CSV table of C-alpha atoms in Angstrom, one decimal:
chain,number,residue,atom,x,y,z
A,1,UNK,CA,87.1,171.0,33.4
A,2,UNK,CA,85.6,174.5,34.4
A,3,UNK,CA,86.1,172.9,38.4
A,4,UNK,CA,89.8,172.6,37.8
A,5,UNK,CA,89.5,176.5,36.3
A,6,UNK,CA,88.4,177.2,39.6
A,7,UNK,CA,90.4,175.5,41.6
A,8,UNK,CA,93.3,176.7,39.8
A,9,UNK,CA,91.9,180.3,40.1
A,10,UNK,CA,91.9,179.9,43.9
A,11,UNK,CA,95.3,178.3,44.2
A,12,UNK,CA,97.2,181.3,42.0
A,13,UNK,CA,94.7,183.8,44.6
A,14,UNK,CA,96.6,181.9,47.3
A,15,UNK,CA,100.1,181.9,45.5
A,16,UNK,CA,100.2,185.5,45.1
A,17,UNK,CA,99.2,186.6,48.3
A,18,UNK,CA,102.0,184.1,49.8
A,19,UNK,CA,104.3,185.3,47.9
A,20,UNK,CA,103.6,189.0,48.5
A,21,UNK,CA,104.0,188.2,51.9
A,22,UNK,CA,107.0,185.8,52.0
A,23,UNK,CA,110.4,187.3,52.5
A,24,UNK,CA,113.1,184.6,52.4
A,25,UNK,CA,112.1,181.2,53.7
A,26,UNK,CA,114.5,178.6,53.1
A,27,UNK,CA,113.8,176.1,50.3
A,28,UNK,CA,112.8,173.3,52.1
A,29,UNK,CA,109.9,174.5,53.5
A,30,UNK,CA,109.0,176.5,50.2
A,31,UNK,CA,109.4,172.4,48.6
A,32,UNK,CA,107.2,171.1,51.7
A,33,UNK,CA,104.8,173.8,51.6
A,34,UNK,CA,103.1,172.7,48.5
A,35,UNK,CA,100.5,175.7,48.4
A,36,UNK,CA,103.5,178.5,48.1
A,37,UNK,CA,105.1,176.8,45.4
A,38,UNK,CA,104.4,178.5,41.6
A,39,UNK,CA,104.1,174.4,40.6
A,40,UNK,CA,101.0,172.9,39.6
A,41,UNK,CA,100.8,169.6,38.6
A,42,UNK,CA,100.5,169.4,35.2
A,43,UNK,CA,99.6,173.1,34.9
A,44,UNK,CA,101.5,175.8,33.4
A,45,UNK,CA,103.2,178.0,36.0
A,46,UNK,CA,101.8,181.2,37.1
A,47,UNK,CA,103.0,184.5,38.7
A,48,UNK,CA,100.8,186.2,40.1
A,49,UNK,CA,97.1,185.7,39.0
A,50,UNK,CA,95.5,184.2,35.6
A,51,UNK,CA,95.1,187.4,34.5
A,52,UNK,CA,98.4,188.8,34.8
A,53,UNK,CA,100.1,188.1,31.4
A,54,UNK,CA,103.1,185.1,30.8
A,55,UNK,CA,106.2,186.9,31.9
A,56,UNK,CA,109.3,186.7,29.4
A,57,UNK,CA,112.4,187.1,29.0
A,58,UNK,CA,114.0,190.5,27.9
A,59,UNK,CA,114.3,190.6,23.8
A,60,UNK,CA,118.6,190.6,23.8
A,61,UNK,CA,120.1,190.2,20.3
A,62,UNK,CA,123.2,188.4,22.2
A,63,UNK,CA,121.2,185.7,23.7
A,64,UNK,CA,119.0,185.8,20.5
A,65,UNK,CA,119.5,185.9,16.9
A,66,UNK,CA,123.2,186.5,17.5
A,67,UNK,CA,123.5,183.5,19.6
A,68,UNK,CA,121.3,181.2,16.5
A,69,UNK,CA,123.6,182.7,14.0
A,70,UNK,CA,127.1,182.0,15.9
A,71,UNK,CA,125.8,178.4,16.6
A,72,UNK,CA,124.9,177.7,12.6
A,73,UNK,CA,128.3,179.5,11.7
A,74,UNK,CA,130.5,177.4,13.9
A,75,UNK,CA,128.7,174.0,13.2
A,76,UNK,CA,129.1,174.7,9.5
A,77,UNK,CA,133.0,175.4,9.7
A,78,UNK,CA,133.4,172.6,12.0
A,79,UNK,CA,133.1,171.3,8.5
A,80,UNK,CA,136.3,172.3,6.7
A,81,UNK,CA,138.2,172.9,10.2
A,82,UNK,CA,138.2,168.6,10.6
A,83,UNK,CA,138.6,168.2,7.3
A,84,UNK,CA,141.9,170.4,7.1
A,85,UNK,CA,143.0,169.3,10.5
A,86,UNK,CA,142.9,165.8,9.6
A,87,UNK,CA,144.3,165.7,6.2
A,88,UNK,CA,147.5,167.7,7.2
A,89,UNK,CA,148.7,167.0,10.6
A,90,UNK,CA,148.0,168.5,14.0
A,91,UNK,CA,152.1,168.6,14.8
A,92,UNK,CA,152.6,170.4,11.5
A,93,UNK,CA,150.0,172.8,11.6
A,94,UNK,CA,149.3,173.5,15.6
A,95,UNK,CA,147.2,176.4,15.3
A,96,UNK,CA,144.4,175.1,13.4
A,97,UNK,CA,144.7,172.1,15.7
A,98,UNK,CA,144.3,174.3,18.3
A,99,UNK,CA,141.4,176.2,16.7
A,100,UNK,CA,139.7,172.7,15.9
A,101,UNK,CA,140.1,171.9,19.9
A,102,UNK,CA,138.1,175.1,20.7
A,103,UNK,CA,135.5,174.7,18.2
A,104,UNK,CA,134.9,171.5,19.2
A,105,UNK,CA,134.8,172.4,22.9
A,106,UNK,CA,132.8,175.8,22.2
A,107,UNK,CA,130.2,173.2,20.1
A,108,UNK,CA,129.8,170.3,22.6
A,109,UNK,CA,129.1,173.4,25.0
A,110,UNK,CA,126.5,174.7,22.9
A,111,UNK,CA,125.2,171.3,22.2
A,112,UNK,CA,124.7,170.9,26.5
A,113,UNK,CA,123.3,173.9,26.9
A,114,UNK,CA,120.5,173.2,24.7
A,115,UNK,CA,119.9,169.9,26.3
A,116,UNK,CA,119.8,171.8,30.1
A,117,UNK,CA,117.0,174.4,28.3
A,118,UNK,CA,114.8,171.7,26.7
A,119,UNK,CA,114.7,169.1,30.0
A,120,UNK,CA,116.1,170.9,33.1
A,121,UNK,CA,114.8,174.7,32.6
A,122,UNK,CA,115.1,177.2,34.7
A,123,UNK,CA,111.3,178.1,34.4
A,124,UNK,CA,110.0,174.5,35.7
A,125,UNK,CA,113.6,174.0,37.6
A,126,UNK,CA,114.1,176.8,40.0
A,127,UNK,CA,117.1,175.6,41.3
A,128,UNK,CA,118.3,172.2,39.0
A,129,UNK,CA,118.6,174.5,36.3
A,130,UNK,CA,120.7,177.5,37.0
A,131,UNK,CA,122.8,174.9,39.0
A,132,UNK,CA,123.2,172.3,36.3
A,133,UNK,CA,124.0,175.5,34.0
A,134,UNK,CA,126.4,177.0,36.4
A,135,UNK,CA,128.1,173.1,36.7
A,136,UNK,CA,128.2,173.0,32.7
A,137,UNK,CA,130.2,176.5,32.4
A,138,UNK,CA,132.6,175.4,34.8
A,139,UNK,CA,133.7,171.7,33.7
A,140,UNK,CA,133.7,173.4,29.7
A,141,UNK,CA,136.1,175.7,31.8
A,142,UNK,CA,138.0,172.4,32.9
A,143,UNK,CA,137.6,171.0,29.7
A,144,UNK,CA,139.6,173.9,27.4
A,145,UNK,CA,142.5,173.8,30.2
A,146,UNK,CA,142.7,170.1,29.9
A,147,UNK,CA,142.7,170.4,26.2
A,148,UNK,CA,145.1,173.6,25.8
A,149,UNK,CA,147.5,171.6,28.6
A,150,UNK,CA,147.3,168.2,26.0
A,151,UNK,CA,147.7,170.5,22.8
A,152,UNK,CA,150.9,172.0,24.3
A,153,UNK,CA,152.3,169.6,26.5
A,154,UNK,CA,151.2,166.7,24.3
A,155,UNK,CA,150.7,165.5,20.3
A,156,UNK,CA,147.5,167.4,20.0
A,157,UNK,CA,143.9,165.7,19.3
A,158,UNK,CA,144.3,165.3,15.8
A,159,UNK,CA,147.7,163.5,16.3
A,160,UNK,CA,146.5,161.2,18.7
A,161,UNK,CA,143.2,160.4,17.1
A,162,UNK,CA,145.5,159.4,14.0
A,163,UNK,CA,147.7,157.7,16.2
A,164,UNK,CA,145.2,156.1,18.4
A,165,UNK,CA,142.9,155.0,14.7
A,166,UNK,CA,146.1,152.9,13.2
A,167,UNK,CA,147.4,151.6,16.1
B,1,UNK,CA,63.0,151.5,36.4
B,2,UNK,CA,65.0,148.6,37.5
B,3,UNK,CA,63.3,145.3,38.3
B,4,UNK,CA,64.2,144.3,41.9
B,5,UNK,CA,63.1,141.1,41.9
B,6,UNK,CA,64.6,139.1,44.9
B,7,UNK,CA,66.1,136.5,44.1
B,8,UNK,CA,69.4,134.0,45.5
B,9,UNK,CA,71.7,135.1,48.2
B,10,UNK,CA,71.0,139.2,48.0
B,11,UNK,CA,67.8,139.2,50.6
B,12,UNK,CA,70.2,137.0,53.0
B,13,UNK,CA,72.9,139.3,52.9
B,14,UNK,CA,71.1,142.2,53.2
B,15,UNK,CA,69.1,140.5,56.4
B,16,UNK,CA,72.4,139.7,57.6
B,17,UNK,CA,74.0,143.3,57.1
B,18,UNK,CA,71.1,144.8,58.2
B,19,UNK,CA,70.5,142.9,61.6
B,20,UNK,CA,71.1,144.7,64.8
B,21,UNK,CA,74.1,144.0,66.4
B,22,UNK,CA,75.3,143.8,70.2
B,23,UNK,CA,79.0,143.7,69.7
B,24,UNK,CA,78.9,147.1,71.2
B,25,UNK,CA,76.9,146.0,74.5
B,26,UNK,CA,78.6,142.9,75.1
B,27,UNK,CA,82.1,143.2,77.1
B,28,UNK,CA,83.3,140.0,76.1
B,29,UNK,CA,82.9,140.5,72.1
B,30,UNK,CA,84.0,144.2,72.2
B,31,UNK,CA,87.1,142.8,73.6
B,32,UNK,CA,87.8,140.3,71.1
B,33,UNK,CA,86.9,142.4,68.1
B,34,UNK,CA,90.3,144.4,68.0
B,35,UNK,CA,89.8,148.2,68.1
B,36,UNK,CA,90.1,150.1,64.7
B,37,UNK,CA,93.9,151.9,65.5
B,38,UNK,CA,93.5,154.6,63.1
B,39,UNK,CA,95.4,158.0,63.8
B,40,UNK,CA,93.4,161.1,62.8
B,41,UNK,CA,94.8,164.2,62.0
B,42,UNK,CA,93.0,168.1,62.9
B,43,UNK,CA,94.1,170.0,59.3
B,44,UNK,CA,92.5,173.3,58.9
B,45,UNK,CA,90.5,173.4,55.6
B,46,UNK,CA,93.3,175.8,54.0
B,47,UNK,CA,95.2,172.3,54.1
B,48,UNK,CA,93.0,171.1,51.0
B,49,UNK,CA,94.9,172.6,48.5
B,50,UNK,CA,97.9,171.1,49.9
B,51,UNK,CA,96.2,167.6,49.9
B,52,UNK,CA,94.8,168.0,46.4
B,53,UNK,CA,98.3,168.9,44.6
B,54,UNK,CA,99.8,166.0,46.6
B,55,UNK,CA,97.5,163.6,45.7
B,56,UNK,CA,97.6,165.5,41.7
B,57,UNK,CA,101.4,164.3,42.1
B,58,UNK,CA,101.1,161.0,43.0
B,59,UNK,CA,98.3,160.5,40.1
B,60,UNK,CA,99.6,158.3,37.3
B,61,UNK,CA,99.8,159.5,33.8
B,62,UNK,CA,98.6,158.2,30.3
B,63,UNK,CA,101.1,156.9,28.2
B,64,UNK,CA,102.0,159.2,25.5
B,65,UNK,CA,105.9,159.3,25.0
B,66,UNK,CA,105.9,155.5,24.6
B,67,UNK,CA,103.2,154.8,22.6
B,68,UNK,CA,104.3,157.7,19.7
B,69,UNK,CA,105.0,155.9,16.4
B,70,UNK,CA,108.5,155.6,15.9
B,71,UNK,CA,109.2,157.9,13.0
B,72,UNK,CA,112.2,159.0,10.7
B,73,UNK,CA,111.5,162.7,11.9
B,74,UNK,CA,111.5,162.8,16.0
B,75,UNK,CA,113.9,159.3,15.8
B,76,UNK,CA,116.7,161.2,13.7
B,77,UNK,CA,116.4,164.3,15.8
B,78,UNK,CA,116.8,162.7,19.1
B,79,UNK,CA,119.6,159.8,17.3
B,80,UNK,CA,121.4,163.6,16.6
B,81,UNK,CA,121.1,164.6,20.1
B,82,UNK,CA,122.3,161.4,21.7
B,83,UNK,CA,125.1,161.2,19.3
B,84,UNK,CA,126.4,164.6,20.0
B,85,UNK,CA,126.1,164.5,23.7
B,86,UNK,CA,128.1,161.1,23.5
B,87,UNK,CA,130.7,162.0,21.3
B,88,UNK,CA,130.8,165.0,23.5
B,89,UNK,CA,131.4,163.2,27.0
B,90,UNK,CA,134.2,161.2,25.5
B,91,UNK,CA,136.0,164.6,24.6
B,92,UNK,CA,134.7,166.4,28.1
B,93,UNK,CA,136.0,163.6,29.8
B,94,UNK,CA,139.0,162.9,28.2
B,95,UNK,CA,140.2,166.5,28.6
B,96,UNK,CA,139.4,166.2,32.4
B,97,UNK,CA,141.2,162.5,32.7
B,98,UNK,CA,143.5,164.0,31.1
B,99,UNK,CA,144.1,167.6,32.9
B,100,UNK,CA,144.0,165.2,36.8
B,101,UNK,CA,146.3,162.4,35.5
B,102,UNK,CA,148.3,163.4,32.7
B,103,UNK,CA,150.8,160.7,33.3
B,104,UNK,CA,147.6,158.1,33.0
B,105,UNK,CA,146.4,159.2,30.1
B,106,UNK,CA,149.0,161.2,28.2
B,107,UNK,CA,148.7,160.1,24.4
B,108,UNK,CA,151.7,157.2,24.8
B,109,UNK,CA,149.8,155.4,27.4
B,110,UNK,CA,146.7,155.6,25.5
B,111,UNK,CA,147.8,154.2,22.1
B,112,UNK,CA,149.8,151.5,23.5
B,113,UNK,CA,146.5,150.5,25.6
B,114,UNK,CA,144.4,150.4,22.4
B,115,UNK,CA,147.3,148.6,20.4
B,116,UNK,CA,147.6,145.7,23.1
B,117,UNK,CA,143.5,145.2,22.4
B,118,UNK,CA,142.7,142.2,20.3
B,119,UNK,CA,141.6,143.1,16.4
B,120,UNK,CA,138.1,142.4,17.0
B,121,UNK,CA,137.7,145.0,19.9
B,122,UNK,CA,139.4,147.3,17.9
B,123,UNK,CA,137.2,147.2,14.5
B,124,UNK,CA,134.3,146.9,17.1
B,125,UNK,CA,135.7,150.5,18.7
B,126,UNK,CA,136.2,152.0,15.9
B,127,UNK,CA,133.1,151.3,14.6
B,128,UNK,CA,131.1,152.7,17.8
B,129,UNK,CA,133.1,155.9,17.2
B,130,UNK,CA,132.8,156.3,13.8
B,131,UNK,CA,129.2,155.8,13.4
B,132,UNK,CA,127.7,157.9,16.4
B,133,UNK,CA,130.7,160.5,14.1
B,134,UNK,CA,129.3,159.9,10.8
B,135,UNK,CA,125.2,160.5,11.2
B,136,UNK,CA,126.0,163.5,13.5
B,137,UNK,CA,128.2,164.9,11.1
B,138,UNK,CA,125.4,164.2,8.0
B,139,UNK,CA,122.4,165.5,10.4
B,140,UNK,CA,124.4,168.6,11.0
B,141,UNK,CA,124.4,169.2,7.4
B,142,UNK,CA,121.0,168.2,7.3
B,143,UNK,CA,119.9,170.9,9.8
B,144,UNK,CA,122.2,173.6,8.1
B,145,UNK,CA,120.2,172.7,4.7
B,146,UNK,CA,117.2,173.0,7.0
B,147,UNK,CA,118.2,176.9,8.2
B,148,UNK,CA,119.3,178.0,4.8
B,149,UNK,CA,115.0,177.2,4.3
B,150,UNK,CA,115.8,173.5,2.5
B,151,UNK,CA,114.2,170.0,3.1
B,152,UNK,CA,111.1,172.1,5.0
B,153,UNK,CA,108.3,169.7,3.5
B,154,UNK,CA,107.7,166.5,4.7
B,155,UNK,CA,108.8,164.8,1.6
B,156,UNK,CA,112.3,166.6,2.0
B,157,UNK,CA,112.5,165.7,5.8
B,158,UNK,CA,112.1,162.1,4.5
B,159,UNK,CA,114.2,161.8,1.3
B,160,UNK,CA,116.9,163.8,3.1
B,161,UNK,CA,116.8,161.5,6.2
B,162,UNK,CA,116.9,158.6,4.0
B,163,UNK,CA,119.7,160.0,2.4
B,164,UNK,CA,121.6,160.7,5.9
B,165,UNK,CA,121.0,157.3,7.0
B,166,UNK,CA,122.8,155.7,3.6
B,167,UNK,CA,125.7,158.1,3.9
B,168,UNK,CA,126.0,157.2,7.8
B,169,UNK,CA,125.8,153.6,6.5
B,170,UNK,CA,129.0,154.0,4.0
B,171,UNK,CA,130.5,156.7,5.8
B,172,UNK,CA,130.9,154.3,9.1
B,173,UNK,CA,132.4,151.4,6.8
B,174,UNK,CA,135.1,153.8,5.1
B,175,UNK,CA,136.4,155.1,8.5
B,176,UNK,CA,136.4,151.8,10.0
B,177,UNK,CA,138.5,150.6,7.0
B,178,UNK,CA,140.6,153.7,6.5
């Protein structure tokens, strides 16, 4: 146990000094180079040395407790918003099936983003992450276009979920 | 401490492995014993670390994910995640069929597909909607209850689980009836 301490010890020695002394080297090598990378094998990752303390994120309200509480707000009036939706009709009331699309867009996007921060993050990920994140923003992007252009140019999702249940 | 009392094959072999050998000195045998081709490789020893976290890589690991005891707690919370996400890729991917080939998949098109399928396809799609729908929708109530400081023992985790599953159970049936 204390032989892995050390060894660990003298890897992170190694790891800082490389990368006080690496400028940009292209990714490849970094992955090739195995004794430059911040990646143990089923260690923790450092920066720097053991005794320099777990780096975190900046404390942000937005990305924080606002974030939690705008999550928990719009899953509970996901609630009445289908129920409404669903026992008028989207044709009749176009506005609230517009605001049930978005919700429900906004919501799946949430939903995603936790998955790519509990399996693909950023931390362990270096590259993976942000790109898988970057990927998610831009099809949810895709996504509300498609579903303003079927909500306007079409019956709505609540009409053709109706439709689509009795036919 | 051990007795090392010769006895069977053991003193043979060890004769035989032990026994000088002329393989070296004779042409003919050296010949006919093929030549060990192994490439070596000069690393410097800052190369060990290198070697070690490759090898540390390659190293298998014990079984822990698949041998957890299936429980109502982490199967419910993953059955919530793998609901959502699907129920969420049928409405990404809609949206995007939708936005590249609106004349494919504009809403006619799709509800005369589904109301050329035969009946038992369609109470069988309905019912792979409704349910992934239905314990999604009763989890997420579930975990509201849960942030409003609800359910928080593990009594209330179960009897509120329980209670998810029986109202997936006759939610499901009711939309697949409606």
């Amino acid at each position: 146990m204390s032989s892995a301490l050390v060894a660990r010890a003298a890897f992170n020695r190694n790891v800082a000094s490389a990368l006080a002394r690496r400028s940009l080297r292209p990714l490849a090598v970094q992955a090739r180079g195995a004794a430059d990378s911040a990646y143990v094998p089923g260690g923790p990752i450092y920066r720097g040395t053991v005794n320099d303390p777990t780096p975190f994120p900046p404390p942000s309200k937005t990305h924080g407790s606002y974030h939690w509480a705008f999550e928990r707000l719009l899953s509970a009036g996901l609630v009445p918003l289908t129920v409404a939706a669903f026992a008028t009709s989207g044709t009749n009331y176009p506005i609230l099936d517009g605001l049930l699309g978005i919700s429900l867009v906004m919501h799946s996007h949430i939903g995603f983003d936790s998955i790519l921060v509990d399996y693909l993050h950023p931390r362990k990920f270096p590259f993976l992450g942000p790109a898988f994140t970057w990927l998610l923003r831009a099809t949810t992007v895709g996504v509300l276009v498609g579903v303003y252009q079927f909500n306007t140019n079409d019956i709505g999702l609540t009409e053709l979920i109706a439709k689509a249940w009795h036919a | 401490m051990y007795s090392t009392r010769a006895v069977g094959l053991a003193p043979a072999f060890r004769q035989a492995a032990l026994r000088p050998r002329n393989v070296a000195r004779n042409p003919v045998l050296r010949t006919l014993i093929a030549k060990r081709t192994v490439q070596t490789e000069s690393l410097p020893p800052s190369a060990e670390q290198q070697i070690l976290n490759q090898q540390r890589l390659r190293r298998p690991s014990s079984p822990h994910f698949t041998i957890y005891q299936p429980q109502l707690t982490w199967i419910g919370s993953i059955a919530n995640r793998v609901t959502g996400a699907g129920l969420s890729v049928l409405l990404y991917g809609y949206a995007l069929a939708y936005l590249v080939a609106p004349g494919t998949f504009d809403s006619t098109h799709v509800i005369e597909f589904i109301g050329g399928l035969p009946d038992a396809l369609k109470y069988a799609g309905k019912a792979i909607l409704a349910a992934p729908f239905a314990y999604h929708s009763w989890n997420g109530l579930r975990h509201l209850g849960w942030d409003l400081g609800k359910f928080l023992t593990l009594k209330g985790a179960y009897t509120s689980g329980y209670a998810v599953l029986a109202a997936t159970a006759v939610s499901t049936v009711a939309l697949v009836f409606m």
